[in-house]
Amino acid sequence: MRRRTLTTTEAPAGAWSIIQRVLPYLWPAEAPSVKLRVVAALAMLVLAKVVAVTTPFFYKAAVDALTPETITPAWALGLGAVGLTVVYGGARALNTGFQQLRDVVFANVGQRALRQLAAETFGHMHRMSMRYHITRKTGGLSRIIERGVKGVDFLLRFLLFSIGPLVLELLLISIILFFVFDVWYLVVVLVTIVLYVTFTFRVTEWRLKIRKIMNDEDTDANQKAIDSLLNFETVKYFGAEKREAARYDGAMRNYEAAAVKTLQSLAFLNFGQAVLITAGLVIVMVLAAIGVERGDLTVGDFVMVNAYMIQITMPLNFLGTVYREIRQALIDMGEMFGLLEQVPEVRDRAEAGTLTVGAGQVVFRDVHFGYEAARPILKGIDFTIEPGQTVAVVGPSGSGKSTLGRLLFRFYDVDGGAIEIDGQDVRDVTQESLHARIGVVPQDTVLFNDTLGYNIAYGRPEATPAEIEAAARAARIDGFIAALPDGYDTVVGERGLKLSGGEKQRVGIARTLLKNPPILVLDEATSALDTETERSIQSELQSMARGRSVITIAHRLSTVVDADLILVLEAGRITERGTHESLLAAEGRYASMWARQRAEAEENAA
Ligand SMILES: Nc1ncnc2c1ncn2[C@@H]1O[C@H](COP(=O)(O)OP(=O)(O)OP(=O)(O)O)[C@@H](O)[C@H]1O
Ligand SMILES: [Mg+2]
């Protein structure tokens, strides 16, 4: 069950199911005003198209008014050629007006949907479990969201403002051709369009493959160039300038071939489209010319037919591009919805209650766990933190110490056994309530690229400046901050890189002090500090530990001598347990570690 979440992107779902996923955002039950806007935009769309297909009528009437022997139809309202031409111009302007109005009305709907989708995907990412985030590249995730949202935007705009109107227009024009002229005009137009669309889609599919090759070659040439320039020193050492240039030229030659093919295929596409549409146009106009010669039609009709054909051609010209872009948009959206469908590995049970911490007893009961099934990390961990006690975990690197904290915080679920807080299994309570009651100072504190004040206040956003300063004082970082020109407003850089390891660690301690939780996990919380600072923070941490249940993981054994219980963890098993004195008396692993660290400390002192 758990492993399944590891599969990254599922195959993109079908186009229709993807569109169905977007529809609720455009037709939200909770926002009638949005629905109203959609209806208004669609009305504008229809109006624009109705005006568009009537314009050629005025054009025709104007031409007929200029040809003396024809009778002006009744709907021309007795306007002369000039009047009809002005009406024709007005209709054209009205068409554009409705189109723009449609865009304006729909803008809110579209942008609102995009924002909601992006926010929902973002929120979902934070619900995903640690395993998921460790496996994925963060940059990749945000790019998928970005591309997916762009894809939705694109699809909305093209489906609603390009394909939709085109279909509507074709339909209206077909009806007009059928009723005003006769069925043969309709047949020619329909056959032309079917051939045109089929041809365009087929050729575009083929061109997509060529374009992919071209893009791959481009990437390849680019990578070679960058790699070569990064290694310019090595290139010089080996006198390989000519070799590098030849290699780059070789890569570019492949690109050249693919690019030429792309351009040639574009020419083929354009030419084929032109031939099809021109053939349709000519046949329809020949039909009209014969009609005029026979006296069935007027010159105005001949001109009108031409105007309709031109009106059809223009949007069709973009069909190849639209098709290609929509395909890409569907793929991008499929990827984003794929993310949304990923089920978080760690989930709240349906009947999960709130964690209530009374005394704060923490029990690890025969806990078994492995990040991967094939490699168990914890092999039967049993211990209890009695209320208000501090349990220290020591042991070699990689033995699973930090893993204990991650399991208590429920970043992962145990494979066997249970972890309980005051008798409540951590799997039976909501993660929100669990997380609210456990404070963690992690082994590597990572900070937000914001101010020191923001990073400390992250522990409790509603904290007052006085409380923030008190926490900073307790974490012994107040002096450092006071010495900074910008004080609490100093920006710490990405991930906190502008601070030293020890400064970051103290910010991490300060914000956990501010959070003030009943249960504390200190994972080498002071490892990056010099002995003196460590000692002064230790006293602060000890006063903080009073009345709380604490797991403290430490490398320097001098920091754990006062713990109520010390566990020695080796390769996922507790090999020794007891107080400092009893472990020393036992003369086991702990005693030898202690002796070694004492000797080192004395050496350093000397
Ligand atoms: N996300 C992960 N996926 C796979 N293996 C992991 C993962 N995290 C940790 N491990 C492995 O689990 C083992 C225990 O890791 P853990 O971080 O608990 O060690 P530790 O005792 O805290 O070590 P240290 O003293 O170096 O911090 C290590 O061997 C590590 O390689
Ligand atoms: Mg660790």
XYZ file of C-alpha atoms in Angstrom, residues 6-535:
530
model
C 6.228 6.215 -4.932
C 5.088 5.967 -8.550
C 5.531 9.491 -9.808
C 3.414 10.607 -12.726
C 0.630 8.373 -13.847
C -0.022 8.268 -17.560
C -1.966 11.395 -18.538
C -5.665 10.671 -18.411
C -7.844 11.096 -21.457
C -8.526 14.572 -22.787
C -12.160 14.473 -21.804
C -11.544 13.407 -18.225
C -8.998 16.206 -17.866
C -11.479 18.755 -19.153
C -14.047 17.360 -16.749
C -11.666 18.041 -13.885
C -11.491 21.709 -14.833
C -15.218 22.227 -15.280
C -16.130 22.467 -11.566
C -13.764 25.422 -11.260
C -15.609 27.207 -14.043
C -19.047 26.347 -12.711
C -18.614 26.609 -8.928
C -21.688 25.766 -6.896
C -20.668 28.199 -4.167
C -20.226 31.260 -6.390
C -23.310 32.191 -8.434
C -21.635 35.373 -9.648
C -19.002 33.266 -11.390
C -21.710 31.239 -13.092
C -23.339 34.473 -14.193
C -20.094 35.601 -15.717
C -19.700 32.330 -17.603
C -23.207 32.679 -19.009
C -22.535 36.305 -19.951
C -19.249 35.376 -21.642
C -20.949 32.627 -23.613
C -23.696 35.034 -24.617
C -21.060 37.497 -25.846
C -19.424 34.694 -27.768
C -22.686 33.823 -29.524
C -23.513 37.474 -30.163
C -20.066 38.124 -31.628
C -20.465 35.189 -33.979
C -23.998 36.053 -34.993
C -22.821 39.555 -35.882
C -19.800 38.082 -37.660
C -21.874 35.861 -39.932
C -24.325 38.628 -40.776
C -21.677 41.145 -41.871
C -21.228 39.604 -45.360
C -24.932 40.256 -45.946
C -24.368 44.009 -45.699
C -21.357 43.669 -47.901
C -23.449 41.818 -50.454
C -26.237 44.397 -50.275
C -23.735 47.208 -50.792
C -22.339 45.463 -53.888
C -25.843 44.849 -55.194
C -26.779 48.484 -54.593
C -23.867 49.409 -56.833
C -25.071 47.036 -59.578
C -28.042 48.851 -61.083
C -30.139 45.958 -62.389
C -30.532 44.124 -59.052
C -33.403 44.746 -56.695
C -32.343 45.696 -53.160
C -33.831 43.215 -50.669
C -36.274 44.412 -48.044
C -33.906 43.868 -45.098
C -31.498 46.442 -46.545
C -33.965 49.027 -45.135
C -33.755 51.149 -48.229
C -30.165 52.099 -47.430
C -27.959 52.988 -50.345
C -24.505 51.616 -51.081
C -22.872 54.141 -48.783
C -25.283 53.522 -45.929
C -24.846 49.756 -46.275
C -21.093 50.092 -46.277
C -21.275 52.096 -43.068
C -23.548 49.465 -41.525
C -21.057 46.832 -42.666
C -18.284 48.716 -40.870
C -20.459 49.085 -37.794
C -21.161 45.346 -37.748
C -17.483 44.561 -37.955
C -16.751 46.896 -35.068
C -19.605 45.367 -33.082
C -18.165 41.905 -33.662
C -14.796 42.928 -32.211
C -16.557 44.744 -29.385
C -18.459 41.618 -28.339
C -15.285 39.555 -28.561
C -13.368 41.887 -26.262
C -16.282 42.155 -23.884
C -16.366 38.370 -23.698
C -12.656 38.334 -22.763
C -13.170 40.977 -20.123
C -16.145 39.198 -18.579
C -14.400 35.835 -18.605
C -11.050 37.082 -17.271
C -12.233 36.889 -13.629
C -13.583 33.379 -14.100
C -10.429 32.093 -15.712
C -8.006 33.713 -13.287
C -10.074 32.618 -10.297
C -10.014 29.023 -11.538
C -6.262 29.189 -12.075
C -5.648 30.566 -8.600
C -7.825 27.918 -6.981
C -6.174 25.113 -8.901
C -2.694 26.328 -8.057
C -3.578 26.800 -4.376
C -5.201 23.384 -4.202
C -2.220 21.660 -5.756
C 0.134 23.571 -3.492
C -1.876 22.619 -0.420
C -1.896 19.018 -1.555
C 1.890 19.052 -1.873
C 2.159 19.991 1.797
C -0.165 17.141 2.732
C 2.101 14.669 1.011
C 4.377 12.648 3.239
C 8.059 13.031 3.857
C 8.954 10.001 1.781
C 7.264 11.608 -1.217
C 9.100 14.900 -0.844
C 12.450 13.266 -0.351
C 11.974 11.234 -3.510
C 10.821 14.117 -5.706
C 12.799 17.092 -6.863
C 11.174 20.163 -5.330
C 11.952 22.314 -8.363
C 10.286 19.684 -10.523
C 7.121 19.859 -8.445
C 6.742 23.603 -8.686
C 7.390 23.422 -12.413
C 4.642 20.830 -12.801
C 2.213 23.118 -10.964
C 3.293 26.095 -13.024
C 3.040 24.264 -16.331
C -0.252 22.631 -15.369
C -1.850 25.949 -14.463
C -0.565 27.477 -17.675
C -2.005 24.518 -19.533
C -5.421 25.104 -17.994
C -5.218 28.778 -18.898
C -4.319 27.876 -22.432
C -7.003 25.266 -22.786
C -9.650 27.626 -21.460
C -8.649 30.379 -23.784
C -8.352 28.228 -26.867
C -11.293 25.975 -26.276
C -13.572 28.861 -25.408
C -12.152 31.604 -27.528
C -10.774 29.786 -30.523
C -12.151 26.307 -31.115
C -15.607 27.032 -29.697
C -16.206 30.174 -31.778
C -14.748 28.453 -34.827
C -17.162 25.545 -34.537
C -20.066 27.924 -33.927
C -19.088 30.056 -36.887
C -18.745 27.057 -39.191
C -22.151 25.872 -38.077
C -23.812 29.243 -38.677
C -22.124 29.709 -42.034
C -23.132 26.181 -43.090
C -26.745 26.967 -42.244
C -26.598 30.231 -44.182
C -24.993 28.563 -47.193
C -27.633 25.870 -47.119
C -30.611 28.219 -46.914
C -29.382 31.197 -48.951
C -27.686 29.147 -51.644
C -28.166 25.404 -51.940
C -27.004 22.107 -50.520
C -23.995 21.794 -52.853
C -22.305 24.802 -51.321
C -22.703 23.156 -47.953
C -21.325 19.855 -49.218
C -18.246 21.502 -50.716
C -17.572 23.503 -47.565
C -18.021 20.491 -45.285
C -15.827 18.222 -47.397
C -13.179 20.935 -47.542
C -13.229 21.376 -43.772
C -13.104 17.662 -43.052
C -10.160 17.212 -45.423
C -8.473 20.307 -44.027
C -8.831 19.261 -40.396
C -7.742 15.687 -41.050
C -4.743 16.853 -43.045
C -3.761 19.426 -40.423
C -3.989 17.002 -37.485
C -2.101 14.242 -39.288
C 0.707 16.482 -40.458
C 0.919 18.174 -37.071
C 1.302 14.794 -35.345
C 4.149 14.007 -37.685
C 5.691 17.435 -37.149
C 5.489 17.002 -33.377
C 7.857 14.062 -33.671
C 10.278 16.081 -35.754
C 10.067 18.985 -33.334
C 10.792 16.688 -30.427
C 13.941 15.489 -32.144
C 14.873 19.094 -32.832
C 14.362 20.083 -29.191
C 16.355 17.089 -27.976
C 19.215 17.974 -30.304
C 19.045 21.547 -29.096
C 19.244 20.454 -25.455
C 22.100 18.133 -26.281
C 24.102 20.837 -28.068
C 23.416 23.207 -25.204
C 24.576 20.771 -22.564
C 27.759 20.052 -24.489
C 28.472 23.759 -24.769
C 27.873 24.420 -21.075
C 29.872 21.413 -19.951
C 32.709 22.422 -22.224
C 32.771 26.008 -20.985
C 32.576 24.928 -17.342
C 35.615 22.767 -17.985
C 37.524 25.472 -19.808
C 40.519 24.934 -17.552
C 40.676 21.240 -18.378
C 40.215 22.028 -22.056
C 43.246 24.313 -21.891
C 45.321 21.778 -19.923
C 44.867 19.274 -22.700
C 44.963 21.695 -25.628
C 41.542 20.428 -26.663
C 39.996 23.665 -27.991
C 39.735 22.306 -31.540
C 38.362 18.997 -30.311
C 35.719 20.781 -28.244
C 34.735 23.030 -31.126
C 34.381 19.990 -33.382
C 32.270 18.197 -30.781
C 30.005 21.201 -30.427
C 29.752 21.572 -34.184
C 28.814 17.897 -34.430
C 25.977 18.405 -31.973
C 24.869 21.544 -33.787
C 24.903 19.700 -37.104
C 22.267 17.285 -35.787
C 20.232 20.253 -34.658
C 20.631 21.872 -38.047
C 19.305 18.779 -39.812
C 16.292 18.582 -37.487
C 15.610 22.313 -37.764
C 15.682 22.175 -41.562
C 13.235 19.301 -41.458
C 10.955 21.272 -39.157
C 10.913 24.227 -41.516
C 10.356 21.995 -44.531
C 7.496 20.212 -42.843
C 5.972 23.569 -41.911
C 6.136 24.622 -45.548
C 4.468 21.357 -46.508
C 1.745 21.903 -43.931
C 1.100 25.479 -45.058
C 1.090 24.537 -48.707
C -1.215 21.571 -48.216
C -3.620 23.718 -46.202
C -3.580 26.413 -48.860
C -4.255 23.919 -51.650
C -7.225 22.399 -49.817
C -8.793 25.681 -48.811
C -8.213 27.271 -52.199
C -9.762 24.291 -53.932
C -12.840 24.627 -51.720
C -12.933 28.375 -52.273
C -12.642 28.075 -56.037
C -15.283 25.364 -56.308
C -17.756 27.382 -54.223
C -17.038 30.535 -56.236
C -17.361 28.671 -59.519
C -20.765 27.466 -58.333
C -21.664 31.087 -57.502
C -20.292 32.381 -60.834
C -22.441 29.876 -62.710
C -25.404 31.021 -60.613
C -24.759 34.675 -61.464
C -24.427 33.847 -65.185
C -27.694 31.935 -65.064
C -29.288 34.915 -63.342
C -30.138 32.938 -60.169
C -27.671 34.931 -58.088
C -26.515 38.540 -57.958
C -22.950 39.837 -58.068
C -23.456 40.614 -54.397
C -24.067 36.905 -53.726
C -20.828 36.068 -55.489
C -18.960 38.528 -53.278
C -20.743 37.252 -50.176
C -19.737 33.658 -50.817
C -16.158 34.785 -51.145
C -16.421 36.761 -47.906
C -17.719 33.693 -46.076
C -14.963 31.484 -47.393
C -12.325 34.008 -46.307
C -14.010 34.251 -42.916
C -13.725 30.470 -42.520
C -10.117 30.344 -43.674
C -8.639 32.766 -41.206
C -9.283 30.879 -37.973
C -8.501 27.586 -39.707
C -5.008 28.844 -40.416
C -4.117 28.608 -36.739
C -5.545 25.146 -36.369
C -2.162 23.422 -36.519
C -0.728 25.593 -33.763
C -3.867 25.352 -31.678
C -3.899 21.588 -31.996
C -0.255 21.331 -30.980
C -0.649 23.662 -28.025
C -3.790 21.973 -26.791
C -2.071 18.619 -26.911
C 0.790 20.004 -24.849
C -1.650 21.693 -22.463
C -3.463 18.408 -21.935
C -0.211 16.625 -21.123
C 0.811 19.334 -18.642
C -2.613 19.344 -17.031
C -2.598 15.569 -16.854
C 0.645 15.765 -14.928
C -0.749 18.308 -12.507
C -3.940 16.349 -11.908
C -1.750 13.288 -11.504
C -0.105 15.082 -8.598
C -3.469 15.974 -7.112
C -4.519 12.355 -7.276
C -1.506 11.105 -5.357
C -2.700 9.853 -2.011
C -0.625 10.966 0.976
C 1.058 8.009 2.613
C 0.351 9.200 6.141
C -3.324 10.076 6.531
C -5.667 10.868 9.372
C -8.101 8.105 10.140
C -11.732 8.943 9.535
C -12.457 8.658 13.259
C -9.181 10.320 14.323
C -9.621 12.489 17.406
C -7.526 15.263 18.869
C -4.481 14.318 20.841
C -4.928 15.258 24.469
C -1.705 15.500 26.365
C -2.109 15.263 30.091
C 0.975 14.150 31.940
C 2.857 13.522 28.674
C 3.950 9.917 28.826
C 5.527 8.663 25.588
C 5.802 4.942 24.918
C 7.647 3.187 22.098
C 6.335 -0.353 22.064
C 8.357 -2.906 20.094
C 8.743 -0.493 17.178
C 9.943 -1.899 13.874
C 10.614 0.361 10.949
C 12.516 0.606 7.684
C 12.511 3.337 5.038
C 12.684 0.563 2.489
C 11.209 -2.865 2.987
C 14.517 -4.525 2.247
C 16.465 -2.615 4.895
C 15.096 -2.542 8.429
C 16.393 0.416 10.436
C 14.689 -0.042 13.819
C 14.414 -3.613 15.039
C 12.217 -3.704 18.106
C 12.532 -0.482 20.078
C 10.978 -0.489 23.556
C 11.157 2.397 25.960
C 9.005 4.791 27.938
C 9.441 8.452 28.687
C 7.675 8.971 31.974
C 5.909 12.323 32.333
C 8.376 15.146 32.730
C 11.392 12.930 32.169
C 14.228 13.339 29.724
C 15.370 10.334 27.763
C 18.676 10.620 25.953
C 19.529 8.543 22.917
C 23.147 8.055 22.025
C 24.848 5.785 19.554
C 26.853 5.677 16.370
C 25.876 7.580 13.253
C 23.220 5.834 11.189
C 21.944 3.735 14.090
C 18.454 5.225 13.764
C 18.367 7.987 16.389
C 16.803 10.693 14.213
C 14.406 8.090 12.879
C 12.871 7.814 16.386
C 11.907 11.487 16.275
C 10.491 11.216 12.771
C 8.293 8.307 13.823
C 7.049 10.105 16.940
C 6.138 13.100 14.775
C 4.539 10.613 12.371
C 6.450 11.566 9.277
C 6.275 7.836 8.676
C 4.128 5.063 10.082
C 5.791 2.250 11.949
C 5.946 -1.151 10.258
C 5.368 -2.972 13.525
C 4.634 -2.103 17.142
C 3.194 1.233 18.243
C 4.030 4.677 19.547
C 1.691 6.090 22.168
C 1.345 9.452 23.848
C -0.654 9.291 27.078
C -2.168 6.040 25.896
C -3.169 7.346 22.456
C -1.606 5.713 19.418
C -0.162 8.463 17.218
C -1.974 6.853 14.275
C -5.352 7.369 15.967
C -5.143 11.129 16.384
C -5.133 13.912 13.829
C -1.745 14.927 12.529
C -2.619 18.543 13.197
C -3.120 17.949 16.913
C -0.089 15.678 17.100
C 2.170 18.202 15.403
C 0.873 21.006 17.602
C 2.037 19.228 20.743
C 5.482 18.097 19.701
C 8.351 20.503 19.290
C 11.336 19.434 17.250
C 14.735 20.998 16.983
C 16.060 19.088 14.012
C 19.596 18.019 13.353
C 19.890 20.444 10.448
C 17.786 23.540 10.877
C 16.649 24.966 7.580
C 15.358 28.522 7.535
C 13.013 30.455 5.279
C 14.576 33.087 3.088
C 13.067 35.835 5.184
C 14.033 37.879 8.220
C 15.366 36.504 11.493
C 12.238 37.817 13.204
C 9.998 35.942 10.772
C 11.960 32.732 11.225
C 11.803 32.844 15.013
C 8.131 33.853 15.024
C 7.431 30.834 12.784
C 7.132 28.878 16.014
C 4.081 30.946 16.986
C 3.025 33.561 14.403
C 0.922 35.480 16.929
C 3.852 35.930 19.335
C 4.561 39.490 20.484
C 7.965 41.102 19.792
C 8.728 40.812 23.508
C 8.095 37.051 23.417
C 10.261 36.697 20.316
C 13.088 38.517 22.039
C 12.718 36.370 25.151
C 12.986 33.230 23.027
C 16.050 34.619 21.261
C 17.602 35.373 24.628
C 16.940 31.871 25.884
C 18.524 30.434 22.746
C 21.537 32.738 23.246
C 21.110 34.357 19.853
C 20.028 37.792 21.153
C 23.586 39.105 21.300
C 24.259 38.102 17.714
C 21.047 39.707 16.495
C 21.680 42.906 18.428
C 25.069 43.234 16.746
C 23.536 43.030 13.248
C 22.891 46.363 11.518
C 19.348 45.282 10.622
C 18.691 43.302 13.811
C 15.572 41.172 13.605
C 14.964 42.419 10.072
C 18.096 40.754 8.712
C 17.290 38.441 5.811
C 18.927 35.059 6.295
C 19.339 33.964 2.677
C 18.044 30.863 0.967
C 17.679 28.008 3.449
C 19.416 30.293 5.948
C 22.741 30.041 4.168
C 23.882 33.475 5.326
C 24.018 32.233 8.921
C 26.627 29.949 10.399
C 25.582 26.445 11.409
C 25.493 27.415 15.095
C 23.442 30.557 14.454
C 20.914 28.598 12.452
C 20.706 26.020 15.196
C 20.003 28.691 17.777
C 17.246 30.176 15.606
C 15.836 26.660 15.436
C 15.920 26.404 19.221
C 14.389 29.859 19.676
C 11.399 29.113 17.496
C 10.768 25.806 19.223
C 10.999 27.542 22.606
C 8.383 29.952 21.278
C 6.132 27.093 20.195
C 6.277 25.859 23.783
C 5.055 22.278 23.288
C 4.554 19.654 26.029
C 6.736 17.116 24.214
C 10.179 17.949 22.862
C 12.548 16.239 20.477
C 16.047 17.686 20.504
C 18.031 16.078 17.719
C 21.620 17.110 18.304
C 20.169 20.514 18.958
C 23.465 21.957 20.078
C 25.934 19.934 18.031
C 27.060 22.868 15.896
C 27.886 25.065 18.877
C 31.160 25.569 20.677
C 31.347 24.012 24.125
C 30.774 27.268 25.940
C 27.636 28.325 24.044
C 26.425 24.764 24.230
C 26.777 24.738 27.986
